[in-house]
């Protein structure tokens, strides 16, 4: 009789018989071990053999795997590695995504002068018509994922990132977890949990300046993309006039292909040239555990009311900081320090002797405060032009002397966001099961 039943009926029939004979609690304890109808093993009641795939397993057992952990079919959360160009984004956070803004977007600002953009903004405010809408990375991902989950409300899609980048900041490797909740119940991942297909379909749906580079299931049930971070690496790129510019007979030639990802400084203070050794001395003074209260921006939003929380902790540890010279956006940066001296590349592919020299500041730390990396970049660049000394930075790292520190910090400049990039995120011994093989580029 059982053999002639459909699979779902035979499963219920066998389970009912066992519950009558042994009890519900005993059946729940013995089923994963001895194998009853619906498991991979031969059923002890109806002698049904296990079939290929998951057709012989009831839904309640899909989450139980013998050697793998969480099943792909029942996975509700995935880890995505996201990369994006932040030039046309108002940062990562989707708090104000798609809300009206009275400011023109980056493309409109780049096509107009300062006076033209001000007049356009004034006319728009008088008419009461916003020029554009806020566009965020998190909101863009949630919109695409909502369609894959079956056109659900975007508020049901949860995207948790490891960092909240500011407006105009880029990311090479931002880790984020994605999930969807429907009536307090987590939904399965779309596309039957096929992460490789999910990454491919997402990239076809996302705009050109956002890409999902890889995907993985949760490495552990308690994994959190921001709380489990052991170290983050940020990279700031800038370009300064070459010391050979005066002899070249021409002005400064900046690479236009790097304008959106590099702070291009046309001239220094009083015509001075950039001193890379002095800049590196100041950068190395920041390495270690210090109080960076004078090297960060003001609290954001609700953080101002949370004075006793983690946001008020300004103690950070910079594990490593380097200053390198780079030739191009796609080229690997060459270390500048060689036997204690600075040496620039001999073969320059753009502009000859009149070309600007590109540099990159790379900092790795356990945590970073709001605008902390941009303040570090501004201090290092200012030190290269003689505006800040190593003693000024050491005094600013001692917040106990507020009077002298305030006098020094007035010289500190926050670098623009377009040169900053989230370069890498480290989770220590946590192992991810990436669906696509990748090289170690940390």
Tab-separated table of C-alpha atoms in Angstrom:
chain	number	residue	atom	x	y	z
A	1	UNK	CA	0.000	0.000	0.000
A	2	UNK	CA	2.817	2.386	0.837
A	3	UNK	CA	4.598	1.649	-2.438
A	4	UNK	CA	1.531	2.773	-4.407
A	5	UNK	CA	1.218	6.034	-2.486
A	6	UNK	CA	2.647	9.312	-3.732
A	7	UNK	CA	5.850	10.354	-2.027
A	8	UNK	CA	4.314	13.009	0.251
A	9	UNK	CA	1.601	10.614	1.453
A	10	UNK	CA	4.050	7.796	2.114
A	11	UNK	CA	6.252	10.132	4.119
A	12	UNK	CA	3.338	11.274	6.284
A	13	UNK	CA	2.095	7.702	6.667
A	14	UNK	CA	5.450	6.355	7.866
A	15	UNK	CA	5.964	9.282	10.220
A	16	UNK	CA	2.481	8.805	11.715
A	17	UNK	CA	3.120	5.119	12.372
A	18	UNK	CA	6.392	5.896	14.141
A	19	UNK	CA	4.811	8.617	16.255
A	20	UNK	CA	2.071	6.213	17.392
A	21	UNK	CA	4.594	3.514	18.268
A	22	UNK	CA	7.470	5.544	19.697
A	23	UNK	CA	6.198	9.049	20.345
A	24	UNK	CA	6.899	12.358	18.614
A	25	UNK	CA	9.956	13.258	20.694
A	26	UNK	CA	11.673	9.918	20.101
A	27	UNK	CA	11.004	10.105	16.350
A	28	UNK	CA	12.486	13.604	16.147
A	29	UNK	CA	15.652	12.358	17.900
A	30	UNK	CA	16.064	9.126	15.931
A	31	UNK	CA	15.175	10.316	12.429
A	32	UNK	CA	18.500	11.995	11.530
A	33	UNK	CA	20.457	9.025	12.871
A	34	UNK	CA	18.756	5.808	11.732
A	35	UNK	CA	17.086	7.026	8.564
A	36	UNK	CA	13.374	7.019	8.015
A	37	UNK	CA	11.310	7.995	5.042
A	38	UNK	CA	12.510	11.352	3.735
A	39	UNK	CA	16.192	10.970	4.647
A	40	UNK	CA	19.146	9.905	2.554
A	41	UNK	CA	19.113	6.446	4.110
A	42	UNK	CA	16.740	3.520	3.515
A	43	UNK	CA	13.470	3.896	5.388
A	44	UNK	CA	13.046	1.292	8.144
A	45	UNK	CA	9.274	1.197	7.691
A	46	UNK	CA	8.508	1.177	3.967
A	47	UNK	CA	12.032	0.279	2.716
A	48	UNK	CA	11.989	3.199	0.277
A	49	UNK	CA	15.470	3.742	-1.096
A	50	UNK	CA	16.974	7.254	-1.057
A	51	UNK	CA	16.687	9.012	-4.369
A	52	UNK	CA	19.095	11.415	-6.043
A	53	UNK	CA	18.813	15.079	-5.171
A	54	UNK	CA	16.275	16.233	-2.621
A	55	UNK	CA	13.083	14.665	-4.053
A	56	UNK	CA	12.948	12.015	-1.286
A	57	UNK	CA	13.462	14.431	1.588
A	58	UNK	CA	10.612	16.398	3.163
A	59	UNK	CA	11.027	20.176	3.514
A	60	UNK	CA	11.668	19.984	7.252
A	61	UNK	CA	14.805	17.972	6.643
A	62	UNK	CA	16.256	20.135	3.909
A	63	UNK	CA	18.193	22.158	6.470
A	64	UNK	CA	19.875	19.012	7.880
A	65	UNK	CA	23.011	17.979	6.026
A	66	UNK	CA	25.369	15.366	7.332
A	67	UNK	CA	28.723	16.899	6.408
A	68	UNK	CA	28.028	20.269	4.801
A	69	UNK	CA	26.234	22.276	7.513
A	70	UNK	CA	23.478	24.546	6.224
A	71	UNK	CA	21.819	23.292	3.067
A	72	UNK	CA	21.973	25.379	-0.087
A	73	UNK	CA	18.260	24.834	-0.688
A	74	UNK	CA	17.288	26.201	2.718
A	75	UNK	CA	19.902	28.958	2.970
A	76	UNK	CA	18.290	32.263	3.848
A	77	UNK	CA	21.363	34.517	4.033
A	78	UNK	CA	24.305	34.978	1.679
A	79	UNK	CA	27.548	36.936	1.873
A	80	UNK	CA	28.302	39.098	-1.162
A	81	UNK	CA	31.542	40.820	-2.074
A	82	UNK	CA	30.549	44.161	-3.623
A	83	UNK	CA	32.643	46.600	-5.646
A	84	UNK	CA	31.456	49.989	-6.834
A	85	UNK	CA	32.458	53.407	-8.130
A	86	UNK	CA	31.065	55.915	-5.659
A	87	UNK	CA	31.240	58.962	-7.939
A	88	UNK	CA	27.472	59.026	-8.563
A	89	UNK	CA	26.353	57.623	-5.196
A	90	UNK	CA	25.366	59.420	-1.991
A	91	UNK	CA	27.260	56.840	0.027
A	92	UNK	CA	26.405	53.291	1.066
A	93	UNK	CA	23.537	53.724	3.546
A	94	UNK	CA	20.014	53.516	2.126
A	95	UNK	CA	18.495	55.709	4.849
A	96	UNK	CA	17.620	58.429	2.308
A	97	UNK	CA	17.620	56.322	-0.843
A	98	UNK	CA	15.433	57.695	-3.643
A	99	UNK	CA	14.442	60.730	-1.581
A	100	UNK	CA	14.360	64.094	-3.294
A	101	UNK	CA	17.457	66.286	-3.276
A	102	UNK	CA	17.815	69.867	-4.389
A	103	UNK	CA	21.396	69.361	-5.502
A	104	UNK	CA	22.398	68.355	-9.035
A	105	UNK	CA	24.004	64.983	-9.445
A	106	UNK	CA	27.708	64.470	-10.104
A	107	UNK	CA	27.309	64.406	-13.872
A	108	UNK	CA	25.436	67.708	-13.917
A	109	UNK	CA	27.991	69.299	-11.597
A	110	UNK	CA	30.872	68.168	-13.792
A	111	UNK	CA	29.264	69.732	-16.877
A	112	UNK	CA	28.666	73.154	-15.300
A	113	UNK	CA	30.708	75.768	-13.523
A	114	UNK	CA	30.219	76.737	-9.898
A	115	UNK	CA	28.087	79.793	-10.680
A	116	UNK	CA	25.936	77.855	-13.151
A	117	UNK	CA	25.245	75.073	-10.637
A	118	UNK	CA	24.329	77.636	-7.957
A	119	UNK	CA	21.893	79.394	-10.289
A	120	UNK	CA	20.346	76.071	-11.284
A	121	UNK	CA	19.945	75.080	-7.630
A	122	UNK	CA	18.375	78.444	-6.773
A	123	UNK	CA	15.874	78.246	-9.632
A	124	UNK	CA	14.938	74.692	-8.652
A	125	UNK	CA	14.329	75.675	-5.041
A	126	UNK	CA	12.109	78.581	-6.106
A	127	UNK	CA	10.022	76.292	-8.295
A	128	UNK	CA	9.872	73.680	-5.526
A	129	UNK	CA	11.046	70.973	-7.940
A	130	UNK	CA	14.025	68.795	-6.905
A	131	UNK	CA	16.771	68.408	-9.476
A	132	UNK	CA	17.504	64.771	-8.684
A	133	UNK	CA	17.053	61.983	-6.184
A	134	UNK	CA	19.404	60.408	-3.669
A	135	UNK	CA	21.088	57.284	-5.019
A	136	UNK	CA	22.810	54.886	-2.614
A	137	UNK	CA	24.629	51.601	-3.062
A	138	UNK	CA	22.613	49.738	-0.446
A	139	UNK	CA	19.342	50.993	-1.921
A	140	UNK	CA	20.388	49.933	-5.412
A	141	UNK	CA	21.176	46.414	-4.202
A	142	UNK	CA	17.905	46.160	-2.290
A	143	UNK	CA	15.915	47.204	-5.353
A	144	UNK	CA	17.494	44.498	-7.513
A	145	UNK	CA	17.181	41.823	-4.820
A	146	UNK	CA	13.514	42.676	-4.224
A	147	UNK	CA	12.765	41.750	-7.837
A	148	UNK	CA	14.604	38.442	-7.502
A	149	UNK	CA	12.687	37.594	-4.332
A	150	UNK	CA	9.444	37.929	-6.287
A	151	UNK	CA	8.743	41.668	-6.449
A	152	UNK	CA	8.569	42.015	-2.684
A	153	UNK	CA	8.701	45.306	-0.840
A	154	UNK	CA	12.250	46.652	-0.673
A	155	UNK	CA	11.813	47.146	3.083
A	156	UNK	CA	11.679	43.353	3.462
A	157	UNK	CA	15.136	42.958	1.916
A	158	UNK	CA	17.933	43.303	4.456
A	159	UNK	CA	21.419	44.288	3.282
A	160	UNK	CA	24.026	44.623	6.042
A	161	UNK	CA	27.386	46.045	4.997
A	162	UNK	CA	30.746	45.915	6.748
A	163	UNK	CA	31.240	49.654	6.301
A	164	UNK	CA	29.253	52.796	5.523
A	165	UNK	CA	31.229	54.706	2.927
A	166	UNK	CA	30.528	58.400	2.419
A	167	UNK	CA	29.325	60.150	-0.671
A	168	UNK	CA	31.882	59.837	-3.469
A	169	UNK	CA	33.975	57.116	-1.773
A	170	UNK	CA	34.686	53.947	-3.750
A	171	UNK	CA	34.951	50.317	-2.649
A	172	UNK	CA	37.000	47.512	-4.121
A	173	UNK	CA	35.902	44.900	-1.572
A	174	UNK	CA	32.877	45.576	0.630
A	175	UNK	CA	31.386	42.550	2.378
A	176	UNK	CA	27.618	42.497	2.851
A	177	UNK	CA	25.010	39.960	3.951
A	178	UNK	CA	21.642	39.804	2.158
A	179	UNK	CA	18.398	38.238	3.327
A	180	UNK	CA	14.640	38.711	3.077
A	181	UNK	CA	11.957	38.463	5.757
A	182	UNK	CA	8.295	37.906	5.013
A	183	UNK	CA	5.896	38.159	7.981
A	184	UNK	CA	8.680	37.482	10.495
A	185	UNK	CA	9.812	34.442	8.536
A	186	UNK	CA	13.074	34.303	6.598
A	187	UNK	CA	12.672	33.487	2.922
A	188	UNK	CA	14.952	31.171	1.013
A	189	UNK	CA	17.537	32.674	-1.294
A	190	UNK	CA	16.242	33.249	-4.831
A	191	UNK	CA	17.130	31.025	-7.779
A	192	UNK	CA	16.986	27.898	-5.559
A	193	UNK	CA	20.013	29.059	-3.596
A	194	UNK	CA	22.366	28.861	-6.598
A	195	UNK	CA	24.842	31.582	-5.605
A	196	UNK	CA	26.776	31.496	-8.846
A	197	UNK	CA	23.570	32.120	-10.764
A	198	UNK	CA	22.531	34.761	-8.230
A	199	UNK	CA	25.788	36.683	-8.732
A	200	UNK	CA	25.405	36.474	-12.517
A	201	UNK	CA	21.774	37.652	-12.543
A	202	UNK	CA	22.458	40.476	-10.076
A	203	UNK	CA	25.269	41.823	-12.236
A	204	UNK	CA	22.933	41.823	-15.233
A	205	UNK	CA	20.378	43.847	-13.260
A	206	UNK	CA	22.681	46.297	-11.460
A	207	UNK	CA	23.913	49.539	-13.065
A	208	UNK	CA	27.363	49.782	-14.573
A	209	UNK	CA	29.016	51.290	-11.484
A	210	UNK	CA	28.089	48.456	-9.066
A	211	UNK	CA	29.185	44.841	-9.321
A	212	UNK	CA	28.932	41.744	-7.129
A	213	UNK	CA	32.341	40.096	-7.379
A	214	UNK	CA	31.621	36.887	-5.449
A	215	UNK	CA	29.192	35.136	-3.137
A	216	UNK	CA	29.229	32.656	-0.285
A	217	UNK	CA	26.953	31.119	2.309
A	218	UNK	CA	27.339	32.217	5.898
A	219	UNK	CA	30.599	30.838	7.312
A	220	UNK	CA	28.870	30.474	10.707
A	221	UNK	CA	25.335	31.043	12.032
A	222	UNK	CA	26.531	33.980	14.151
A	223	UNK	CA	28.541	35.742	11.428
A	224	UNK	CA	28.130	39.525	11.221
A	225	UNK	CA	29.779	41.530	8.410
A	226	UNK	CA	30.829	44.475	10.584
A	227	UNK	CA	31.153	43.084	14.125
A	228	UNK	CA	33.428	40.198	13.051
A	229	UNK	CA	35.917	42.395	11.169
A	230	UNK	CA	39.470	42.146	12.472
A	231	UNK	CA	41.042	44.706	10.119
A	232	UNK	CA	40.136	47.046	7.278
A	233	UNK	CA	42.402	48.508	4.629
A	234	UNK	CA	41.740	51.857	2.975
A	235	UNK	CA	43.663	53.380	0.097
A	236	UNK	CA	43.834	57.062	-0.824
A	237	UNK	CA	45.195	58.122	-4.230
A	238	UNK	CA	46.436	61.606	-5.099
A	239	UNK	CA	48.651	63.283	-7.663
A	240	UNK	CA	51.013	66.248	-7.302
A	241	UNK	CA	53.106	68.224	-9.802
A	242	UNK	CA	56.429	66.654	-10.655
A	243	UNK	CA	59.663	68.260	-9.516
A	244	UNK	CA	60.756	68.340	-13.176
A	245	UNK	CA	57.774	70.477	-14.204
A	246	UNK	CA	59.721	73.775	-14.183
A	247	UNK	CA	62.277	72.412	-16.619
A	248	UNK	CA	59.692	70.881	-18.935
A	249	UNK	CA	58.375	74.215	-20.189
A	250	UNK	CA	54.730	73.206	-19.794
A	251	UNK	CA	52.066	73.173	-17.130
A	252	UNK	CA	50.979	70.261	-14.951
A	253	UNK	CA	49.610	67.326	-16.916
A	254	UNK	CA	47.203	65.182	-14.899
A	255	UNK	CA	45.922	61.875	-16.186
A	256	UNK	CA	42.253	62.504	-17.111
A	257	UNK	CA	41.443	58.797	-16.806
A	258	UNK	CA	42.111	58.970	-13.069
A	259	UNK	CA	40.287	62.218	-12.289
A	260	UNK	CA	37.341	60.440	-10.634
A	261	UNK	CA	39.527	58.247	-8.423
A	262	UNK	CA	42.346	60.612	-7.503
A	263	UNK	CA	42.807	63.953	-5.760
A	264	UNK	CA	44.732	65.971	-8.334
A	265	UNK	CA	46.535	68.832	-6.565
A	266	UNK	CA	47.580	71.514	-9.032
A	267	UNK	CA	49.945	73.496	-6.792
A	268	UNK	CA	51.333	73.453	-3.272
A	269	UNK	CA	51.806	76.183	-0.708
A	270	UNK	CA	53.924	79.079	-2.043
A	271	UNK	CA	54.950	76.999	-5.045
A	272	UNK	CA	56.671	74.315	-2.990
A	273	UNK	CA	57.220	70.832	-4.354
A	274	UNK	CA	55.916	67.756	-2.602
A	275	UNK	CA	58.414	66.230	-0.123
A	276	UNK	CA	57.622	62.506	0.026
A	277	UNK	CA	60.083	61.817	2.859
A	278	UNK	CA	58.477	64.380	5.177
A	279	UNK	CA	55.030	63.044	4.308
A	280	UNK	CA	56.077	59.486	5.091
A	281	UNK	CA	57.558	60.527	8.469
A	282	UNK	CA	54.215	61.996	9.520
A	283	UNK	CA	52.365	58.927	8.257
A	284	UNK	CA	54.534	56.552	10.278
A	285	UNK	CA	53.903	58.651	13.409
A	286	UNK	CA	50.233	57.636	13.183
A	287	UNK	CA	50.970	53.902	13.341
A	288	UNK	CA	50.013	52.318	16.634
A	289	UNK	CA	47.207	52.732	19.160
A	290	UNK	CA	46.217	56.371	19.607
A	291	UNK	CA	43.277	58.603	20.378
A	292	UNK	CA	42.147	59.936	16.984
A	293	UNK	CA	39.544	62.335	18.376
A	294	UNK	CA	41.159	65.261	16.498
A	295	UNK	CA	41.498	63.282	13.264
A	296	UNK	CA	37.839	62.525	12.569
A	297	UNK	CA	34.609	64.240	11.636
A	298	UNK	CA	31.636	65.088	13.820
A	299	UNK	CA	29.163	62.416	14.875
A	300	UNK	CA	26.482	61.549	12.331
A	301	UNK	CA	22.739	61.509	12.969
A	302	UNK	CA	21.752	59.508	16.038
A	303	UNK	CA	25.407	58.992	16.995
A	304	UNK	CA	25.375	62.471	18.556
A	305	UNK	CA	22.903	61.246	21.178
A	306	UNK	CA	24.805	58.040	21.911
A	307	UNK	CA	27.639	59.470	23.946
A	308	UNK	CA	28.671	56.412	26.008
A	309	UNK	CA	28.270	54.007	23.085
A	310	UNK	CA	30.914	52.608	20.776
A	311	UNK	CA	30.731	55.780	18.660
A	312	UNK	CA	32.243	57.820	21.503
A	313	UNK	CA	35.262	55.497	21.662
A	314	UNK	CA	37.951	57.270	19.666
A	315	UNK	CA	40.797	54.840	20.430
A	316	UNK	CA	41.936	53.135	17.218
A	317	UNK	CA	44.917	51.030	16.221
A	318	UNK	CA	46.673	51.564	12.892
A	319	UNK	CA	48.482	48.316	12.220
A	320	UNK	CA	50.246	49.406	9.032
A	321	UNK	CA	50.617	52.540	6.913
A	322	UNK	CA	52.549	52.916	3.654
A	323	UNK	CA	53.171	55.636	1.090
A	324	UNK	CA	53.702	54.365	-2.446
A	325	UNK	CA	54.159	55.777	-5.915
A	326	UNK	CA	51.796	54.598	-8.631
A	327	UNK	CA	51.949	55.039	-12.385
A	328	UNK	CA	48.408	54.290	-13.397
A	329	UNK	CA	44.953	53.239	-12.260
A	330	UNK	CA	45.370	49.646	-13.443
A	331	UNK	CA	49.068	49.250	-12.637
A	332	UNK	CA	50.461	47.827	-9.422
A	333	UNK	CA	51.975	50.506	-7.177
A	334	UNK	CA	55.731	50.354	-6.764
A	335	UNK	CA	57.138	50.860	-3.254
A	336	UNK	CA	58.706	54.270	-2.920
A	337	UNK	CA	61.147	53.500	-0.139
A	338	UNK	CA	64.278	51.743	-1.351
A	339	UNK	CA	67.223	51.545	1.053
A	340	UNK	CA	65.939	54.563	2.962
A	341	UNK	CA	65.555	56.781	-0.120
A	342	UNK	CA	62.600	57.646	-2.315
A	343	UNK	CA	62.811	56.620	-5.941
A	344	UNK	CA	60.222	57.392	-8.621
A	345	UNK	CA	59.590	55.113	-11.613
A	346	UNK	CA	61.772	55.935	-14.591
A	347	UNK	CA	59.334	54.936	-17.313
A	348	UNK	CA	56.277	57.183	-17.230
A	349	UNK	CA	53.546	56.439	-19.747
A	350	UNK	CA	51.719	59.765	-19.607
A	351	UNK	CA	52.922	63.315	-20.102
A	352	UNK	CA	56.691	62.838	-19.912
A	353	UNK	CA	58.615	65.077	-17.491
A	354	UNK	CA	55.675	67.485	-17.131
A	355	UNK	CA	53.311	64.801	-15.886
A	356	UNK	CA	52.031	64.767	-12.353
A	357	UNK	CA	53.306	62.092	-9.976
A	358	UNK	CA	50.720	59.769	-8.467
A	359	UNK	CA	50.917	58.512	-4.893
A	360	UNK	CA	48.835	56.140	-2.782
A	361	UNK	CA	48.409	56.132	1.007
A	362	UNK	CA	47.426	52.692	2.323
A	363	UNK	CA	46.345	52.322	5.960
A	364	UNK	CA	45.246	49.159	7.789
A	365	UNK	CA	43.541	49.310	11.180
A	366	UNK	CA	41.140	47.530	13.465
A	367	UNK	CA	38.525	50.279	13.128
A	368	UNK	CA	38.164	53.742	11.607
A	369	UNK	CA	36.198	56.769	12.748
A	370	UNK	CA	34.029	58.984	10.578
A	371	UNK	CA	36.213	60.702	7.928
A	372	UNK	CA	39.321	59.461	9.717
A	373	UNK	CA	41.024	58.180	6.536
A	374	UNK	CA	40.366	61.431	4.717
A	375	UNK	CA	41.863	63.425	7.590
A	376	UNK	CA	44.926	61.166	7.559
A	377	UNK	CA	45.343	61.764	3.824
A	378	UNK	CA	44.961	65.525	4.262
A	379	UNK	CA	47.537	65.592	7.049
A	380	UNK	CA	50.068	63.524	5.102
A	381	UNK	CA	49.716	65.657	1.965
A	382	UNK	CA	49.951	68.874	3.985
A	383	UNK	CA	53.109	67.540	5.652
A	384	UNK	CA	54.609	66.919	2.214
A	385	UNK	CA	54.224	70.630	1.488
A	386	UNK	CA	55.603	71.747	4.856
A	387	UNK	CA	52.305	72.808	6.402
A	388	UNK	CA	52.383	70.228	9.210
A	389	UNK	CA	55.300	68.693	11.074
A	390	UNK	CA	55.670	65.408	12.881
A	391	UNK	CA	55.592	67.220	16.221
A	392	UNK	CA	52.206	68.749	15.342
A	393	UNK	CA	50.727	65.298	14.732
A	394	UNK	CA	52.180	63.859	17.927
A	395	UNK	CA	50.659	66.753	19.871
A	396	UNK	CA	47.254	66.188	18.241
A	397	UNK	CA	47.311	62.544	19.319
A	398	UNK	CA	47.385	63.725	22.967
A	399	UNK	CA	43.832	64.998	23.553
A	400	UNK	CA	44.569	65.741	27.221
A	401	UNK	CA	46.189	69.022	26.192
A	402	UNK	CA	43.111	70.553	24.566
A	403	UNK	CA	44.396	74.102	24.110
A	404	UNK	CA	47.530	73.166	22.197
A	405	UNK	CA	45.730	70.396	20.308
A	406	UNK	CA	43.012	72.768	19.110
A	407	UNK	CA	45.622	75.205	17.817
A	408	UNK	CA	47.272	72.432	15.844
A	409	UNK	CA	44.114	70.785	14.517
A	410	UNK	CA	43.014	74.029	12.898
A	411	UNK	CA	45.678	73.306	10.290
A	412	UNK	CA	44.276	69.859	9.524
A	413	UNK	CA	42.454	69.463	6.237
A	414	UNK	CA	39.936	66.767	5.298
A	415	UNK	CA	40.818	65.405	1.859
A	416	UNK	CA	38.037	65.118	-0.760
A	417	UNK	CA	36.246	61.755	-0.962
A	418	UNK	CA	36.937	60.825	-4.586
A	419	UNK	CA	40.478	59.599	-3.824
A	420	UNK	CA	39.427	57.179	-1.061
A	421	UNK	CA	38.688	53.499	-1.622
A	422	UNK	CA	37.843	50.627	0.723
A	423	UNK	CA	40.582	48.269	-0.406
A	424	UNK	CA	40.221	45.102	1.679
A	425	UNK	CA	38.382	43.615	4.683
A	426	UNK	CA	39.930	40.946	6.907
A	427	UNK	CA	37.971	38.502	9.071
A	428	UNK	CA	40.884	36.651	10.643
A	429	UNK	CA	40.458	32.872	10.576
A	430	UNK	CA	36.933	32.959	9.128
A	431	UNK	CA	36.730	30.826	5.997
A	432	UNK	CA	34.312	31.678	3.190
A	433	UNK	CA	33.115	29.160	0.632
A	434	UNK	CA	33.246	31.438	-2.423
A	435	UNK	CA	31.392	30.200	-5.484
A	436	UNK	CA	34.067	31.586	-7.800
A	437	UNK	CA	37.760	31.048	-7.350
A	438	UNK	CA	39.815	34.147	-6.716
A	439	UNK	CA	43.416	35.036	-6.136
A	440	UNK	CA	44.734	36.430	-2.874
A	441	UNK	CA	45.078	40.140	-3.643
A	442	UNK	CA	45.212	41.403	-0.087
